[in-house]
Coordinates of C-alpha atoms in Angstrom, one line a residue:
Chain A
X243 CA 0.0 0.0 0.0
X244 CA 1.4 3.6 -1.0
X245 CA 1.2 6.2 1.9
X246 CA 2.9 7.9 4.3
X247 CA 4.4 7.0 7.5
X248 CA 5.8 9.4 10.9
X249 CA 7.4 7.6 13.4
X250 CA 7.3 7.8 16.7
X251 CA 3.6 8.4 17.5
X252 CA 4.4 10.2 20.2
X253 CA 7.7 11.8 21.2
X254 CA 8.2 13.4 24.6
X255 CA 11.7 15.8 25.2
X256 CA 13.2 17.1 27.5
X257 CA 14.2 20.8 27.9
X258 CA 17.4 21.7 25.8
X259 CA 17.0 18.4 23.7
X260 CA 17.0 17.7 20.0
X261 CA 14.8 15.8 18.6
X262 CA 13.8 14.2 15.3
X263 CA 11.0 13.1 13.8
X264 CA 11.0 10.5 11.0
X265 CA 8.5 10.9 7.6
X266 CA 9.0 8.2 4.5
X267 CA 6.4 8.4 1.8
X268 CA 6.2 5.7 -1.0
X269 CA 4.0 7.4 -3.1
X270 CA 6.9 8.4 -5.6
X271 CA 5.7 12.3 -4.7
X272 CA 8.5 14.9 -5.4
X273 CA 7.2 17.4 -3.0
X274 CA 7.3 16.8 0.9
X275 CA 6.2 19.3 3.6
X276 CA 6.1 19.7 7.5
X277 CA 3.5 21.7 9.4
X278 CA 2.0 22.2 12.6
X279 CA -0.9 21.9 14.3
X280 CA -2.0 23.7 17.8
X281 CA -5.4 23.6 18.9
X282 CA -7.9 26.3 17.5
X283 CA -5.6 27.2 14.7
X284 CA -5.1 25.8 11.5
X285 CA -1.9 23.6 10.3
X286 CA 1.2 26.4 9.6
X287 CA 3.7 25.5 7.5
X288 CA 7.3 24.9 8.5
X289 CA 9.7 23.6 5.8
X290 CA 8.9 22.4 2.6
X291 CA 10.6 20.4 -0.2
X292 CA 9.6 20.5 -4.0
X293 CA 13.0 18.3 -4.6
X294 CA 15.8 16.3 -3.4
X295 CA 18.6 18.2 -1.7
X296 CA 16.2 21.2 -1.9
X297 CA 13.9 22.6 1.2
X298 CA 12.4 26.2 1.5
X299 CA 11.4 28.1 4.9
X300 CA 7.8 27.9 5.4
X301 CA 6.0 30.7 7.8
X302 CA 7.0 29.1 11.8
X303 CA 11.0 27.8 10.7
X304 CA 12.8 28.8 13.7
X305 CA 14.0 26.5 15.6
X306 CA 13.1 23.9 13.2
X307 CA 16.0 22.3 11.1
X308 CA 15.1 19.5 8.3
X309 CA 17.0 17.4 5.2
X310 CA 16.5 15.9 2.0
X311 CA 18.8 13.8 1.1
X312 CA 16.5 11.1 -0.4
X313 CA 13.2 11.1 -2.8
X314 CA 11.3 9.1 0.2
X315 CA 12.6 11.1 3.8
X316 CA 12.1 14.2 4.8
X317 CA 13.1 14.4 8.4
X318 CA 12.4 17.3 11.1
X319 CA 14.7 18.3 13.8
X320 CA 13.3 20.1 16.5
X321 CA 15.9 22.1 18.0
X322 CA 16.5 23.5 22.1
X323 CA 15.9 26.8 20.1
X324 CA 12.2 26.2 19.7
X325 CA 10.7 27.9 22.6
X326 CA 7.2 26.2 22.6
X327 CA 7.4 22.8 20.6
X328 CA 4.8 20.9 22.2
X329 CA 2.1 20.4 19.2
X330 CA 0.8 17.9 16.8
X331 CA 3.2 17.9 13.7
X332 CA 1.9 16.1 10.3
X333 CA 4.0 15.2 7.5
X334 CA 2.7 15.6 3.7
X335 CA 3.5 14.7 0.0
X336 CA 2.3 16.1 -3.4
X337 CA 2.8 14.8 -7.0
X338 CA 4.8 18.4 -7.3
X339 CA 5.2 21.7 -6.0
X340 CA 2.0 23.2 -7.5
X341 CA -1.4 23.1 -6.7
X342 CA -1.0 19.4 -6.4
X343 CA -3.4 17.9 -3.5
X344 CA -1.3 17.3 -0.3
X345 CA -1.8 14.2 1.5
X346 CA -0.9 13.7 5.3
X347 CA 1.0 10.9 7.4
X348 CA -0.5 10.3 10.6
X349 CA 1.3 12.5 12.9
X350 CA 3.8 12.9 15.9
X351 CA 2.4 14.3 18.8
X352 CA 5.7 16.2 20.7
X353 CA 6.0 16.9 24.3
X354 CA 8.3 18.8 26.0
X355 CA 8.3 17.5 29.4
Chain B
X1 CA -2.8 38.3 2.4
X2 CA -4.4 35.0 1.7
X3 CA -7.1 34.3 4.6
X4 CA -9.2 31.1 5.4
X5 CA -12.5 31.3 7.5
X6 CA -14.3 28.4 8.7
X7 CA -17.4 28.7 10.4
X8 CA -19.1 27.3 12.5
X9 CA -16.3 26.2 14.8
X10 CA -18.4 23.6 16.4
X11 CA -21.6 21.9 14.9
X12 CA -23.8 19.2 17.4
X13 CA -26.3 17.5 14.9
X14 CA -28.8 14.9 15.5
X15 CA -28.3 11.5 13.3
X16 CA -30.8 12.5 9.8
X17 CA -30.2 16.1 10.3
X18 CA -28.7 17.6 7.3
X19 CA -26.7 20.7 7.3
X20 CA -23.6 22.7 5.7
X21 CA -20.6 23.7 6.5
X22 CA -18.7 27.0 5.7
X23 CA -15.5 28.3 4.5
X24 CA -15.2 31.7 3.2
X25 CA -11.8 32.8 1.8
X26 CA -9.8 35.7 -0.1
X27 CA -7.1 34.8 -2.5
X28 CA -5.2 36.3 -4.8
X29 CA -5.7 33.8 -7.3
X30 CA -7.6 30.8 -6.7
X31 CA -5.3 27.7 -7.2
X32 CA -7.6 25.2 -5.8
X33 CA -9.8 24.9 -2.6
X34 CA -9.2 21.4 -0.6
X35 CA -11.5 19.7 2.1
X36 CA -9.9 17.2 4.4
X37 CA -11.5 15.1 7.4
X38 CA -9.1 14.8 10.3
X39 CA -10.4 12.6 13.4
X40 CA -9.2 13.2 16.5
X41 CA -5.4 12.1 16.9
X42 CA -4.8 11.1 13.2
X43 CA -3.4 12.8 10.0
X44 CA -5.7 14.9 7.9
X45 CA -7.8 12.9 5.1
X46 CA -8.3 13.9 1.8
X47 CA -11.7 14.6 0.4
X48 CA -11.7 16.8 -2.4
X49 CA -10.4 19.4 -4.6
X50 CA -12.5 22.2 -6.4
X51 CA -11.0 24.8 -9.3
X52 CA -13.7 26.9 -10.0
X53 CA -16.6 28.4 -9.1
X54 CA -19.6 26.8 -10.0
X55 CA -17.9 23.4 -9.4
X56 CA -19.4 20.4 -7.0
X57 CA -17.9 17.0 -6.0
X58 CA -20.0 14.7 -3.9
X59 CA -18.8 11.2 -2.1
X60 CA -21.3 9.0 0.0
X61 CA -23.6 11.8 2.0
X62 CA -20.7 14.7 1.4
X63 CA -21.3 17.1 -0.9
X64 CA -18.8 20.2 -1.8
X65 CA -19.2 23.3 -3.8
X66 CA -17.2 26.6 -4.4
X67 CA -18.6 30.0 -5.7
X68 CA -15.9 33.1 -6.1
X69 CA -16.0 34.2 -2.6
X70 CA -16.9 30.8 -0.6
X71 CA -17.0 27.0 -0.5
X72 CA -19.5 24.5 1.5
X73 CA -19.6 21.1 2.6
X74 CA -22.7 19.7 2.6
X75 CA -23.5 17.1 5.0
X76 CA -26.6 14.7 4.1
X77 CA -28.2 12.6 6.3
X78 CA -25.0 12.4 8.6
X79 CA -24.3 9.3 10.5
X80 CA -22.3 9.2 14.0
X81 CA -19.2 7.9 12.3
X82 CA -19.3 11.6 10.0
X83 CA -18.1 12.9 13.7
X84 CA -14.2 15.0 12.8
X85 CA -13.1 18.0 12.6
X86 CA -13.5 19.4 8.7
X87 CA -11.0 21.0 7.7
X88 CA -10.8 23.8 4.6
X89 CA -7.5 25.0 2.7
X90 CA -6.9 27.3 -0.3
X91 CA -3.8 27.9 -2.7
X92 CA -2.8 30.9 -4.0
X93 CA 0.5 31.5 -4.1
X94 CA 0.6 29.3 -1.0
X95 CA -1.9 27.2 0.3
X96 CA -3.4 28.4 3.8
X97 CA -5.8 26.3 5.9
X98 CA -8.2 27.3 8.4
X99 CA -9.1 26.4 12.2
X100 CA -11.3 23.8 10.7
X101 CA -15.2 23.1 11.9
X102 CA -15.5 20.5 14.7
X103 CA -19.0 18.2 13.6
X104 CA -20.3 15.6 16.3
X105 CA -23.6 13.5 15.3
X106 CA -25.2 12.2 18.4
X107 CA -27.5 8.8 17.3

């Protein structure tokens, strides 16, 4: 089955930690992108990839540090310069960059303990 | 600057009782308008994509349309498993989501 996974499910770190969260996508999709979820606001955009060994800043990048070194992973690094990490983070591919449909992984919840 | 309004932010329907769901939006240059379902603690899941006004797309008791200023989901007959939050997103030169509407429909 084509999809996308995020691993871990959940993630808890503590203070002054990095952390990194895993996304792999079989869906052959060139473009790969990171956001965040908090409560009562709608997913914001933190890094974004339209190809390999390529990634653009999205709107919330600070503290946020990612790669693309191959077609299929796109990992995120949440760095001790984050001031308020704990949130829902979801993982996405498109066919390309466009105004292709994204489709989402399941999520990480991060907690900074 | 691209905005995303989704209203209302919470909807409590009774199993049969059809309603519609709201998302009102300014773009400079409509690139598509997307509607996911996202239940709660899981990804967001892909329902549809509209271009242009005047367009519709239905699936099972969902039905969406878009006019030049505004895009509804339309909710037929909803079961309790229609429960999730909705969520609305539109690209211009970037795509923007909103809050998303929260639906629970009690049997």
């Amino acid at each position: 089955d084509g999809g996308i996974t995020q691993s871990p499910k959940y993630l808890f770190r503590k203070e002054g930690q990095n952390v990194t969260l895993s996304c792999e996508q079989n869906l052959n999709h060139d473009a790969m992108y990171w956001y965040r979820q908090d409560p009562g606001q709608g997913l914001r955009l933190i890094y974004y990839s339209q190809i390999v060994n390529d990634f653009q800043k999205g709107d919330i990048a600070e503290g946020y540090s990612v790669s693309r070194e191959k077609k299929e992973s796109f990992p995120l690094t949440v760095t001790s310069a984050q001031k308020n990490p704990t949130a829902f983070y979801l993982c996405a591919s498109s066919l390309s960059g466009s105004a292709d449909t994204q489709y989402f992984g399941p999520g990480t919840r991060l907690t900074v303990l | 600057e691209d905005q995303v309004t989704q209203s209302p932010e919470a909807l409590r329907l009774q199993e049969g009782e059809s309603s519609s769901l709201n998302c009102s939006y300014t773009v400079s240059g409509l690139r598509g308008l997307f509607w996911y379902r996202q239940d709660p603690g899981k990804g967001p899941e892909f329902l549809f994509t509209l271009y242009s006004a005047g367009e519709e797309k239905e699936k099972e008791r969902l039905k969406a349309t878009l006019t030049k200023k505004e895009s509804f989901l339309h909710i037929t007959a909803p079961k309790p498993e229609d429960s999730a939050t909705y969520l609305c997103a539109v690209r211009g030169n970037k795509l923007v989501f909103g809050a998303g509407t929260i639906l629970r429909v009690k049997s």
